mmCIF file of C-alpha atoms in Angstrom:
data_model
loop_
_atom_site.group_PDB
_atom_site.id
_atom_site.type_symbol
_atom_site.label_atom_id
_atom_site.label_comp_id
_atom_site.label_asym_id
_atom_site.label_seq_id
_atom_site.Cartn_x
_atom_site.Cartn_y
_atom_site.Cartn_z
ATOM 1 C CA MET A 26 28.532 168.728 -4.702
ATOM 2 C CA GLU A 27 31.199 167.834 -2.129
ATOM 3 C CA GLN A 28 30.473 164.188 -2.789
ATOM 4 C CA ASP A 29 31.174 164.751 -6.487
ATOM 5 C CA ALA A 30 34.529 166.375 -5.674
ATOM 6 C CA GLN A 31 35.395 163.432 -3.411
ATOM 7 C CA LEU A 32 34.444 160.939 -6.129
ATOM 8 C CA VAL A 33 36.624 162.822 -8.626
ATOM 9 C CA GLN A 34 39.565 162.563 -6.220
ATOM 10 C CA GLN A 35 38.994 158.803 -5.830
ATOM 11 C CA CYS A 36 38.718 158.513 -9.590
ATOM 12 C CA LEU A 37 42.056 160.239 -10.089
ATOM 13 C CA LEU A 38 43.575 157.695 -7.679
ATOM 14 C CA GLY A 39 42.355 154.915 -9.976
ATOM 15 C CA ASP A 40 39.102 153.931 -8.275
ATOM 16 C CA GLY A 41 36.837 152.544 -11.039
ATOM 17 C CA SER A 42 33.761 152.309 -8.806
ATOM 18 C CA ALA A 43 34.000 156.061 -8.068
ATOM 19 C CA TRP A 44 33.923 156.754 -11.813
ATOM 20 C CA GLU A 45 30.957 154.421 -12.225
ATOM 21 C CA GLU A 46 29.139 156.329 -9.467
ATOM 22 C CA LEU A 47 29.862 159.661 -11.176
ATOM 23 C CA VAL A 48 28.522 158.320 -14.487
ATOM 24 C CA ARG A 49 25.361 157.001 -12.822
ATOM 25 C CA ARG A 50 24.763 160.310 -11.023
ATOM 26 C CA HIS A 51 25.065 162.538 -14.100
ATOM 27 C CA SER A 52 24.242 160.449 -17.189
ATOM 28 C CA ARG A 53 20.495 161.042 -17.104
ATOM 29 C CA ARG A 54 20.843 164.828 -16.827
ATOM 30 C CA ILE A 55 23.403 164.979 -19.634
ATOM 31 C CA PHE A 56 21.270 162.724 -21.839
ATOM 32 C CA ASN A 57 18.294 165.058 -21.313
ATOM 33 C CA ILE A 58 20.311 168.176 -22.234
ATOM 34 C CA CYS A 59 21.558 166.445 -25.407
ATOM 35 C CA TYR A 60 18.078 165.194 -26.314
ATOM 36 C CA ARG A 61 16.423 168.582 -25.811
ATOM 37 C CA PHE A 62 19.149 170.242 -27.899
ATOM 38 C CA THR A 63 19.164 167.765 -30.806
ATOM 39 C CA GLY A 64 15.597 166.405 -30.613
ATOM 40 C CA ASN A 65 16.967 163.005 -31.589
ATOM 41 C CA ARG A 66 17.364 160.082 -29.200
ATOM 42 C CA THR A 67 20.153 158.273 -31.017
ATOM 43 C CA GLU A 68 22.213 161.429 -31.464
ATOM 44 C CA ALA A 69 21.614 162.308 -27.800
ATOM 45 C CA GLU A 70 22.881 158.885 -26.717
ATOM 46 C CA ASP A 71 26.028 159.124 -28.858
ATOM 47 C CA LEU A 72 26.710 162.665 -27.692
ATOM 48 C CA SER A 73 26.231 161.730 -24.032
ATOM 49 C CA GLN A 74 28.790 158.962 -24.472
ATOM 50 C CA ASP A 75 31.219 161.438 -26.089
ATOM 51 C CA VAL A 76 30.709 163.856 -23.179
ATOM 52 C CA PHE A 77 31.727 161.259 -20.595
ATOM 53 C CA LEU A 78 34.680 160.120 -22.702
ATOM 54 C CA ARG A 79 35.950 163.691 -22.783
ATOM 55 C CA VAL A 80 35.259 164.179 -19.069
ATOM 56 C CA TYR A 81 37.181 160.987 -18.283
ATOM 57 C CA ARG A 82 40.194 162.085 -20.326
ATOM 58 C CA THR A 83 40.283 165.608 -18.903
ATOM 59 C CA LEU A 84 39.271 164.776 -15.336
ATOM 60 C CA ALA A 85 42.659 165.868 -14.017
ATOM 61 C CA SER A 86 42.003 169.423 -15.282
ATOM 62 C CA TYR A 87 38.870 169.763 -13.127
ATOM 63 C CA ARG A 88 39.298 172.073 -10.153
ATOM 64 C CA SER A 89 36.487 172.135 -7.590
ATOM 65 C CA ALA A 90 37.348 175.770 -6.774
ATOM 66 C CA HIS A 91 36.116 176.796 -10.257
ATOM 67 C CA GLY A 92 32.565 175.565 -9.644
ATOM 68 C CA GLY A 93 30.737 172.314 -9.104
ATOM 69 C CA PHE A 94 31.436 169.142 -11.031
ATOM 70 C CA ALA A 95 27.902 169.271 -12.498
ATOM 71 C CA THR A 96 28.543 172.751 -13.925
ATOM 72 C CA TRP A 97 31.862 171.594 -15.360
ATOM 73 C CA VAL A 98 30.279 168.543 -17.044
ATOM 74 C CA THR A 99 27.501 170.810 -18.383
ATOM 75 C CA SER A 100 30.174 173.089 -19.909
ATOM 76 C CA VAL A 101 31.794 170.102 -21.620
ATOM 77 C CA THR A 102 28.357 169.032 -22.886
ATOM 78 C CA ARG A 103 27.576 172.496 -24.215
ATOM 79 C CA ASN A 104 30.908 172.690 -26.093
ATOM 80 C CA LEU A 105 30.338 169.272 -27.664
ATOM 81 C CA LEU A 106 26.770 170.183 -28.642
ATOM 82 C CA ILE A 107 27.922 173.376 -30.362
ATOM 83 C CA ASP A 108 30.699 171.439 -32.164
ATOM 84 C CA HIS A 109 28.148 168.847 -33.251
ATOM 85 C CA TYR A 110 25.767 171.576 -34.435
ATOM 86 C CA ARG A 111 28.470 173.212 -36.556
ATOM 87 C CA ARG A 112 29.639 169.863 -37.942
ATOM 88 C CA THR A 113 26.149 168.803 -39.014
ATOM 89 C CA LYS A 114 24.981 172.230 -40.165
ATOM 90 C CA ARG A 115 25.593 171.428 -43.823
ATOM 91 C CA ASP A 116 23.561 168.239 -43.620
ATOM 92 C CA ARG A 117 20.497 169.974 -42.271
ATOM 93 C CA VAL A 118 17.816 171.333 -44.539
ATOM 94 C CA THR A 119 16.949 174.867 -43.510
ATOM 95 C CA ASP A 120 13.431 175.253 -44.787
ATOM 96 C CA SER A 121 11.059 177.973 -43.732
ATOM 97 C CA LEU A 122 8.917 177.199 -40.697
ATOM 98 C CA ASP A 123 5.700 176.809 -42.705
ATOM 99 C CA ASP A 124 7.279 174.176 -44.924
ATOM 100 C CA ALA A 125 9.115 172.509 -42.113
ATOM 101 C CA MET A 126 6.254 171.934 -39.713
ATOM 102 C CA PRO A 127 4.385 169.123 -41.506
ATOM 103 C CA MET A 128 7.715 167.496 -42.379
ATOM 104 C CA VAL A 129 8.814 167.736 -38.753
ATOM 105 C CA GLU A 130 5.615 166.080 -37.590
ATOM 106 C CA ASN A 131 6.034 163.238 -40.105
ATOM 107 C CA LYS A 132 9.635 162.829 -39.127
ATOM 108 C CA GLU A 133 8.698 162.845 -35.436
ATOM 109 C CA SER A 134 6.076 160.159 -35.996
ATOM 110 C CA SER A 135 8.181 157.893 -38.178
ATOM 111 C CA GLY A 136 11.497 158.250 -36.388
ATOM 112 C CA ARG A 137 10.282 157.510 -32.852
ATOM 113 C CA ARG A 138 9.475 154.284 -31.114
ATOM 114 C CA PRO A 139 5.822 153.740 -30.065
ATOM 115 C CA ASP A 140 6.667 153.852 -26.361
ATOM 116 C CA GLU A 141 8.449 157.154 -26.870
ATOM 117 C CA LEU A 142 5.420 158.567 -28.688
ATOM 118 C CA ALA A 143 3.165 157.547 -25.807
ATOM 119 C CA LEU A 144 5.593 159.000 -23.288
ATOM 120 C CA LEU A 145 6.006 162.380 -24.852
ATOM 121 C CA GLY A 146 2.462 163.158 -25.865
ATOM 122 C CA GLU A 147 1.420 165.575 -28.549
ATOM 123 C CA LEU A 148 2.103 168.787 -26.645
ATOM 124 C CA SER A 149 5.564 167.647 -25.544
ATOM 125 C CA MET A 150 6.420 166.772 -29.130
ATOM 126 C CA GLN A 151 5.270 170.169 -30.362
ATOM 127 C CA VAL A 152 7.248 172.000 -27.675
ATOM 128 C CA GLN A 153 10.313 169.859 -28.448
ATOM 129 C CA SER A 154 9.873 170.592 -32.138
ATOM 130 C CA ALA A 155 9.601 174.333 -31.471
ATOM 131 C CA LEU A 156 12.719 174.156 -29.287
ATOM 132 C CA THR A 157 14.824 172.660 -32.082
ATOM 133 C CA HIS A 158 13.790 175.567 -34.325
ATOM 134 C CA LEU A 159 15.464 178.109 -32.048
ATOM 135 C CA SER A 160 18.962 179.275 -32.926
ATOM 136 C CA PRO A 161 21.574 177.245 -30.968
ATOM 137 C CA GLU A 162 22.625 180.129 -28.717
ATOM 138 C CA LEU A 163 19.027 180.880 -27.679
ATOM 139 C CA ARG A 164 18.170 177.160 -27.424
ATOM 140 C CA GLU A 165 21.018 176.347 -25.025
ATOM 141 C CA ALA A 166 20.136 179.318 -22.810
ATOM 142 C CA VAL A 167 16.463 178.316 -22.611
ATOM 143 C CA ILE A 168 17.287 174.633 -21.994
ATOM 144 C CA LEU A 169 19.679 175.468 -19.150
ATOM 145 C CA ARG A 170 17.264 177.923 -17.529
ATOM 146 C CA ASP A 171 13.798 176.458 -18.074
ATOM 147 C CA LEU A 172 14.522 172.729 -18.320
ATOM 148 C CA GLN A 173 17.633 172.300 -16.173
ATOM 149 C CA GLN A 174 16.594 175.079 -13.750
ATOM 150 C CA LEU A 175 20.149 176.443 -13.464
ATOM 151 C CA GLU A 176 20.844 179.786 -11.769
ATOM 152 C CA TYR A 177 21.972 182.728 -13.885
ATOM 153 C CA SER A 178 25.466 182.519 -12.383
ATOM 154 C CA GLU A 179 25.763 178.835 -13.328
ATOM 155 C CA ILE A 180 24.569 179.516 -16.884
ATOM 156 C CA GLN A 181 27.091 182.328 -17.046
ATOM 157 C CA THR A 182 29.870 179.860 -16.156
ATOM 158 C CA VAL A 183 28.649 177.221 -18.625
ATOM 159 C CA LEU A 184 28.245 179.619 -21.561
ATOM 160 C CA ALA A 185 31.244 181.747 -20.598
ATOM 161 C CA VAL A 186 29.377 185.009 -21.271
ATOM 162 C CA PRO A 187 28.430 187.949 -18.990
ATOM 163 C CA GLU A 188 25.234 187.749 -16.940
ATOM 164 C CA GLY A 189 23.565 190.482 -19.027
ATOM 165 C CA THR A 190 24.052 188.379 -22.157
ATOM 166 C CA VAL A 191 22.644 185.313 -20.391
ATOM 167 C CA LYS A 192 19.482 187.224 -19.428
ATOM 168 C CA SER A 193 19.128 188.696 -22.888
ATOM 169 C CA ARG A 194 19.459 185.253 -24.550
ATOM 170 C CA ILE A 195 16.933 183.645 -22.217
ATOM 171 C CA ASN A 196 14.529 186.528 -22.831
ATOM 172 C CA ARG A 197 14.869 186.408 -26.602
ATOM 173 C CA GLY A 198 14.700 182.615 -26.589
ATOM 174 C CA ARG A 199 11.420 182.590 -24.640
ATOM 175 C CA ILE A 200 9.817 185.252 -26.872
ATOM 176 C CA GLU A 201 10.929 183.403 -30.010
ATOM 177 C CA LEU A 202 9.656 180.088 -28.654
ATOM 178 C CA ALA A 203 6.266 181.652 -27.848
ATOM 179 C CA ARG A 204 6.085 182.987 -31.423
ATOM 180 C CA ILE A 205 6.899 179.550 -32.924
ATOM 181 C CA LEU A 206 4.352 177.801 -30.694
ATOM 182 C CA GLN A 207 1.733 180.354 -31.697
ATOM 183 C CA GLN A 208 2.482 179.700 -35.381
ATOM 184 C CA MET A 209 2.131 175.985 -34.760
ATOM 185 C CA GLY A 210 -1.272 176.624 -33.183
ATOM 186 C CA VAL A 211 -0.321 175.136 -29.824
ATOM 187 C CA ARG A 212 -2.991 175.732 -27.216
ATOM 188 C CA PRO A 213 -2.033 176.290 -23.561
ATOM 189 C CA SER A 214 -1.579 173.111 -21.560
ATOM 190 C CA MET B 30 6.811 205.910 -13.814
ATOM 191 C CA ILE B 31 6.497 205.857 -17.613
ATOM 192 C CA TRP B 32 6.741 202.353 -19.060
ATOM 193 C CA THR B 33 7.246 201.504 -22.741
ATOM 194 C CA CYS B 34 6.629 198.385 -24.868
ATOM 195 C CA GLU B 35 10.403 198.023 -25.397
ATOM 196 C CA GLN B 36 10.935 197.908 -21.649
ATOM 197 C CA THR B 37 8.256 195.221 -21.360
ATOM 198 C CA GLU B 38 10.012 193.076 -23.964
ATOM 199 C CA GLN B 39 13.477 193.613 -22.499
ATOM 200 C CA LEU B 40 12.490 192.933 -18.897
ATOM 201 C CA LEU B 41 9.969 190.156 -19.509
ATOM 202 C CA THR B 42 12.279 187.441 -18.170
ATOM 203 C CA ASP B 43 13.032 189.467 -15.022
ATOM 204 C CA TYR B 44 9.287 189.952 -14.557
ATOM 205 C CA LEU B 45 8.445 186.244 -15.022
ATOM 206 C CA ASP B 46 11.308 185.159 -12.750
ATOM 207 C CA GLY B 47 10.190 187.671 -10.076
ATOM 208 C CA LEU B 48 13.388 189.704 -10.239
ATOM 209 C CA LEU B 49 11.874 193.142 -10.880
ATOM 210 C CA PRO B 50 11.821 195.688 -8.007
ATOM 211 C CA ALA B 51 8.330 196.365 -6.634
ATOM 212 C CA GLU B 52 7.985 199.797 -8.257
ATOM 213 C CA GLU B 53 8.981 198.525 -11.719
ATOM 214 C CA GLN B 54 6.700 195.521 -11.351
ATOM 215 C CA ARG B 55 3.735 197.834 -10.648
ATOM 216 C CA ALA B 56 4.562 199.946 -13.701
ATOM 217 C CA PHE B 57 4.975 196.750 -15.766
ATOM 218 C CA ASP B 58 1.549 195.459 -14.688
ATOM 219 C CA LEU B 59 -0.129 198.832 -15.326
ATOM 220 C CA HIS B 60 1.323 199.011 -18.820
ATOM 221 C CA VAL B 61 0.598 195.400 -19.796
ATOM 222 C CA ASN B 62 -3.023 195.629 -18.623
ATOM 223 C CA SER B 63 -3.664 198.629 -20.868
ATOM 224 C CA CYS B 64 -1.443 197.799 -23.895
ATOM 225 C CA GLU B 65 -2.966 195.792 -26.761
ATOM 226 C CA ARG B 66 0.463 194.745 -28.021
ATOM 227 C CA CYS B 67 2.008 193.692 -24.723
ATOM 228 C CA THR B 68 -0.939 191.748 -23.253
ATOM 229 C CA PRO B 69 -0.752 188.840 -25.785
ATOM 230 C CA LEU B 70 3.065 188.931 -25.674
ATOM 231 C CA VAL B 71 3.238 188.403 -21.908
ATOM 232 C CA ALA B 72 0.471 185.763 -22.014
ATOM 233 C CA GLY B 73 2.175 183.888 -24.869
ATOM 234 C CA VAL B 74 5.600 183.857 -23.214
ATOM 235 C CA SER B 75 4.093 182.776 -19.875
ATOM 236 C CA ARG B 76 2.398 179.867 -21.644
ATOM 237 C CA ALA B 77 5.629 178.939 -23.458
ATOM 238 C CA VAL B 78 7.529 178.857 -20.153
ATOM 239 C CA ALA B 79 4.751 176.752 -18.577
ATOM 240 C CA ASN B 80 4.942 174.365 -21.559
ATOM 241 C CA LEU B 81 8.709 174.049 -21.123
ATOM 242 C CA HIS B 82 8.290 173.289 -17.419
ATOM 243 C CA SER B 83 5.754 170.589 -18.280
ATOM 244 C CA LEU B 84 8.232 168.666 -20.462
ATOM 245 C CA PRO B 85 9.056 165.350 -18.738
ATOM 246 C CA GLU B 86 12.595 164.368 -17.798
ATOM 247 C CA LEU B 87 13.383 161.354 -19.946
ATOM 248 C CA GLU B 88 15.014 158.173 -18.690
ATOM 249 C CA ALA B 89 18.436 157.577 -20.218
ATOM 250 C CA PRO B 90 18.705 154.306 -22.174
ATOM 251 C CA PRO B 91 19.927 151.572 -19.789
ATOM 252 C CA ARG B 92 22.799 150.632 -22.082
ATOM 253 C CA LEU B 93 24.182 154.186 -21.959
ATOM 254 C CA VAL B 94 25.924 153.744 -18.586
ATOM 255 C CA TYR B 95 27.418 150.367 -19.632
ATOM 256 C CA ASN B 96 28.586 151.771 -22.966
ATOM 257 C CA ILE B 97 30.280 154.687 -21.191
ATOM 258 C CA LEU B 98 31.919 152.374 -18.646
ATOM 259 C CA ASP B 99 33.097 149.996 -21.377
ATOM 260 C CA ALA B 100 34.478 152.914 -23.389
ATOM 261 C CA THR B 101 36.327 154.428 -20.420
ATOM 262 C CA LEU B 102 37.264 151.591 -18.050
ATOM 263 C CA GLY B 103 37.404 148.904 -20.753
ATOM 264 C CA PRO B 104 35.300 145.738 -21.012
ATOM 265 C CA ARG B 105 34.777 143.973 -17.711
ATOM 266 C CA GLU B 106 37.047 141.011 -17.075
ATOM 267 C CA THR B 107 35.451 137.594 -16.713
ATOM 268 C CA VAL B 108 36.652 135.842 -13.563
ATOM 269 C CA THR B 109 37.593 132.155 -13.869
ATOM 270 C CA GLY B 110 39.105 129.364 -11.736
ATOM 271 C CA TRP B 111 39.720 129.835 -8.007
ATOM 272 C CA ALA B 112 38.839 133.527 -8.150
ATOM 273 C CA ALA B 113 35.403 132.658 -9.556
ATOM 274 C CA MET B 114 34.902 130.024 -6.811
ATOM 275 C CA LEU B 115 35.836 132.572 -4.112
ATOM 276 C CA ALA B 116 33.471 135.157 -5.603
ATOM 277 C CA TRP B 117 30.701 132.535 -5.597
ATOM 278 C CA LEU B 118 31.335 131.714 -1.936
ATOM 279 C CA ARG B 119 31.282 135.419 -1.068
ATOM 280 C CA GLY B 120 27.878 135.611 -2.770
ATOM 281 C CA ILE B 121 26.548 132.739 -0.640
ATOM 282 C CA ALA B 122 27.693 134.486 2.531
ATOM 283 C CA SER B 123 25.547 137.525 1.771
ATOM 284 C CA PRO B 124 22.499 138.139 4.041
ATOM 285 C CA LYS B 125 20.169 138.172 1.023
ATOM 286 C CA PHE B 126 21.190 134.632 0.058
ATOM 287 C CA ALA B 127 20.918 133.406 3.665
ATOM 288 C CA TYR B 128 17.400 134.831 4.001
ATOM 289 C CA GLY B 129 16.356 133.239 0.716
ATOM 290 C CA SER B 130 17.753 129.854 1.732
ATOM 291 C CA LEU B 131 16.013 129.970 5.115
ATOM 292 C CA SER B 132 12.637 130.827 3.623
ATOM 293 C CA PHE B 133 13.039 128.057 1.034
ATOM 294 C CA ALA B 134 13.892 125.522 3.756
ATOM 295 C CA ALA B 135 10.911 126.611 5.886
ATOM 296 C CA THR B 136 8.533 126.279 2.925
ATOM 297 C CA PHE B 137 9.952 122.838 2.055
ATOM 298 C CA MET B 138 9.516 121.610 5.650
ATOM 299 C CA MET B 139 5.941 122.884 5.776
ATOM 300 C CA ILE B 140 5.021 121.080 2.552
ATOM 301 C CA VAL B 141 6.687 117.824 3.611
ATOM 302 C CA THR B 142 5.040 117.956 7.053
ATOM 303 C CA ALA B 143 1.664 118.645 5.482
ATOM 304 C CA SER B 144 2.103 115.574 3.286
ATOM 305 C CA GLY B 145 2.226 113.409 6.410
ATOM 306 C CA PHE B 146 5.968 112.771 6.625
ATOM 307 C CA ASN B 147 6.995 111.687 10.105
ATOM 308 C CA TRP B 148 10.135 113.579 11.194
ATOM 309 C CA LYS B 149 10.650 111.343 14.278
ATOM 310 C CA LYS B 150 10.607 108.116 12.290
ATOM 311 C CA PRO B 151 11.629 109.133 8.784
ATOM 312 C CA ARG B 152 11.197 106.529 6.071
ATOM 313 C CA VAL B 153 12.392 106.755 2.511
ATOM 314 C CA ALA B 154 9.129 105.202 1.328
ATOM 315 C CA ASP B 155 7.252 108.271 2.667
ATOM 316 C CA LEU B 156 9.134 110.436 0.224
ATOM 317 C CA ALA B 157 7.968 108.501 -2.852
ATOM 318 C CA PRO B 158 5.736 110.691 -5.060
ATOM 319 C CA ALA B 159 2.809 108.239 -4.806
ATOM 320 C CA ALA B 160 3.053 108.175 -0.985
ATOM 321 C CA ILE B 161 3.296 111.974 -0.809
ATOM 322 C CA TYR B 162 0.232 112.270 -3.059
ATOM 323 C CA ARG B 163 -1.752 109.729 -1.009
ATOM 324 C CA ASN B 164 -0.829 111.331 2.311
ATOM 325 C CA THR B 165 -1.502 114.858 1.065
ATOM 326 C CA ASN B 166 -4.865 113.763 -0.294
ATOM 327 C CA ARG B 167 -5.717 112.155 3.043
ATOM 328 C CA GLN B 168 -4.627 115.242 4.995
ATOM 329 C CA VAL B 169 -6.704 117.513 2.784
ATOM 330 C CA HIS B 170 -9.800 115.322 3.185
ATOM 331 C CA LEU B 171 -9.288 115.129 6.944
ATOM 332 C CA ALA B 172 -8.946 118.901 7.179
ATOM 333 C CA TYR B 173 -12.094 119.327 5.092
ATOM 334 C CA ALA B 174 -14.067 116.871 7.254
ATOM 335 C CA ARG B 175 -12.918 118.568 10.456
ATOM 336 C CA GLY B 176 -13.881 121.968 9.099
ATOM 337 C CA THR B 177 -17.338 120.724 8.038
ATOM 338 C CA LYS B 178 -17.938 119.142 11.434
ATOM 339 C CA TYR B 179 -16.852 122.293 13.232
ATOM 340 C CA VAL B 180 -19.207 124.473 11.182
ATOM 341 C CA SER B 181 -22.072 122.007 11.709
ATOM 342 C CA ASP B 182 -21.511 121.956 15.491
ATOM 343 C CA LEU B 183 -21.461 125.727 15.586
ATOM 344 C CA ARG B 184 -24.760 125.843 13.732
ATOM 345 C CA VAL B 185 -26.415 123.538 16.251
ATOM 346 C CA VAL B 186 -25.119 125.573 19.193
ATOM 347 C CA TYR B 187 -26.355 128.824 17.664
ATOM 348 C CA GLU B 188 -29.724 127.190 16.940
ATOM 349 C CA ILE B 189 -30.115 126.167 20.582
ATOM 350 C CA GLN B 190 -29.041 129.602 21.800
ATOM 351 C CA SER B 191 -31.492 131.409 19.549
ATOM 352 C CA ARG B 192 -34.373 129.121 20.567
ATOM 353 C CA LEU B 193 -33.618 129.658 24.255
ATOM 354 C CA ARG B 194 -33.470 133.416 23.717
ATOM 355 C CA GLN B 195 -36.815 133.321 21.914
ATOM 356 C CA ASP B 196 -38.391 131.430 24.790
ATOM 357 C CA ASN B 197 -37.087 133.913 27.365
ATOM 358 C CA GLU B 198 -38.462 136.837 25.389
ATOM 359 C CA LEU B 199 -41.950 135.278 25.037
ATOM 360 C CA PRO B 200 -44.412 136.700 27.633
ATOM 361 C CA THR B 201 -45.743 133.971 29.927
ATOM 362 C CA SER B 202 -49.037 135.702 30.689
ATOM 363 C CA ASN B 203 -50.987 138.689 29.502
ATOM 364 C CA GLU B 204 -52.232 139.398 33.000
ATOM 365 C CA GLY B 205 -51.547 142.911 34.210
ATOM 366 C CA THR B 206 -51.095 144.330 30.714
ATOM 367 C CA VAL B 207 -53.671 146.844 29.577
ATOM 368 C CA PRO B 208 -54.766 146.397 25.958
ATOM 369 C CA GLU B 209 -54.366 149.472 23.881
ATOM 370 C CA ASN B 210 -57.437 151.142 22.598
ATOM 371 C CA ASN B 211 -57.460 150.606 18.842
ATOM 372 C CA PRO B 212 -60.070 152.780 17.154
ATOM 373 C CA GLN B 213 -60.109 150.567 14.034
ATOM 374 C CA LYS B 214 -60.791 147.451 15.983
ATOM 375 C CA GLN B 215 -64.429 146.510 15.958
ATOM 376 C CA PRO B 216 -66.014 144.560 18.735
ATOM 377 C CA GLY B 217 -66.010 140.828 18.094
ATOM 378 C CA SER B 218 -63.181 140.904 15.495
ATOM 379 C CA SER B 219 -59.409 140.391 15.613
ATOM 380 C CA ASP B 220 -57.030 143.234 14.627
ATOM 381 C CA GLY B 221 -54.880 140.767 12.652
ATOM 382 C CA THR B 222 -51.513 142.047 14.030
ATOM 383 C CA ASN B 223 -51.175 139.408 16.730
ATOM 384 C CA PRO B 224 -53.266 136.440 15.692
ATOM 385 C CA ALA B 225 -53.990 134.171 18.606
ATOM 386 C CA THR B 226 -53.584 130.847 16.845
ATOM 387 C CA PRO B 227 -53.683 127.681 18.948
ATOM 388 C CA ARG B 228 -50.047 126.872 17.860
ATOM 389 C CA GLN B 229 -48.679 130.072 19.351
ATOM 390 C CA GLN B 230 -50.689 129.728 22.461
ATOM 391 C CA ASN B 231 -49.080 126.444 23.154
ATOM 392 C CA ARG B 232 -45.283 127.051 22.902
ATOM 393 C CA ALA B 233 -44.539 123.930 24.925
ATOM 394 C CA ASN B 234 -45.511 121.714 22.002
ATOM 395 C CA GLU B 235 -43.219 123.542 19.631
ATOM 396 C CA ILE B 236 -40.195 123.426 21.987
ATOM 397 C CA ASN B 237 -40.779 119.742 22.455
ATOM 398 C CA SER B 238 -40.753 119.095 18.703
ATOM 399 C CA GLN B 239 -37.555 121.163 18.290
ATOM 400 C CA ILE B 240 -35.799 119.199 21.038
ATOM 401 C CA GLN B 241 -36.772 116.020 19.232
ATOM 402 C CA MET B 242 -35.313 117.339 16.007
ATOM 403 C CA LEU B 243 -32.055 118.247 17.741
ATOM 404 C CA ALA B 244 -31.993 114.864 19.435
ATOM 405 C CA GLU B 245 -32.085 113.185 16.039
ATOM 406 C CA GLU B 246 -29.083 115.238 14.937
ATOM 407 C CA LEU B 247 -27.086 114.667 18.124
ATOM 408 C CA PRO B 248 -27.414 111.123 19.485
ATOM 409 C CA LEU B 249 -25.326 111.913 22.595
ATOM 410 C CA LEU B 250 -27.526 114.857 23.470
ATOM 411 C CA SER B 251 -30.620 112.756 22.902
ATOM 412 C CA SER B 252 -29.627 110.176 25.504
ATOM 413 C CA LYS B 253 -29.064 112.974 28.056
ATOM 414 C CA LEU B 254 -32.344 114.615 27.156
ATOM 415 C CA SER B 255 -34.288 111.382 27.467
ATOM 416 C CA LEU B 256 -32.811 110.929 30.932
ATOM 417 C CA VAL B 257 -33.913 114.437 31.852
ATOM 418 C CA ALA B 258 -37.375 113.738 30.437
ATOM 419 C CA LEU B 259 -37.638 110.567 32.457
ATOM 420 C CA GLU B 260 -36.596 112.340 35.623
ATOM 421 C CA GLY B 261 -39.154 115.081 34.898
ATOM 422 C CA SER B 262 -41.991 112.635 34.330
ATOM 423 C CA THR B 263 -41.260 110.517 37.456
ATOM 424 C CA PRO B 264 -43.625 111.475 40.343
ATOM 425 C CA ARG B 265 -41.828 112.608 43.499
#
């Protein structure tokens, strides 16, 4: 964490290699958050790039006293993801779950590369599919807690909501996810 | 403590994350174990959390970092002229390059030496492809012949050693040994386990024939052996 703060300082002094190091340290994590939220690799890649562009432009506004650099970048990511969700809401077809499931599976199979299919496996694809059916506020809470393993206090900072709300969203998100997985007929791993 | 289904649902995350106080956790467990509605709920959510934890962390596309750097720092400048020459020289001075060069030179020297090139009296003609091929071929055949000879010599030595060991182990006389009483052995017949053939009784003949065989294989040894035989046969 201290190393991140030091790299940010070097960056602000015009050190390009420090910025490169920051990008290398955090790009994979940000890409994973974006992918788990959108369920689409191309969108996740574009969004990750947008996140770092925004971070680069607003780097001077980062204060290490307000939390770690990772938490700050996660906040920027979350805001961009919510903006993206609202922007693309009209384009999405909101079918019922029963109608959507076969379509989702077809879309998953046709839209992915063969190596990606092999990597994810059937269960991973089903869990990812179930995740994208959660409402955005529950989805982000579950992703931050169960996939990024953040503490409640960190999630509170990222989502800018009280700790009670964070717990409630994680709880509701998990119960909803279990219900969707049960409807999909997913067996325990 | 009275525990309700609503409490189970509200505090499920605290329970799964181990944040419930001990007393509440006991009440939670007691309720869940006896409630038909809450048992599948807790099991289902536990499985969902386990499924989430099993999701792999994906690798970011390799181009992502370069795209971000290009978009923020701008495309990388291509270095030309004297600056490029200096950068190249700096690359040569790196330990990795030096190690690579040394290992290449060592390999080259080994190959050239193996092809029969004389470093003390170097000749350009020795470096001609035909000469290198001829010399390498010769060296390989020489190495093969030496190896074959070495293996053959070893075989002869081991043969001699094993014969000598056999002779030492052979009993010279059966005097003093008491024959075991074999109930199956009938008077006037052999037991078949230790046939007393004339060939085995006379080991001297066999050793003599083996020495003759070895003498045929090793001419030098044969001359020494014949001398020894002569000395042995001469009356003193």
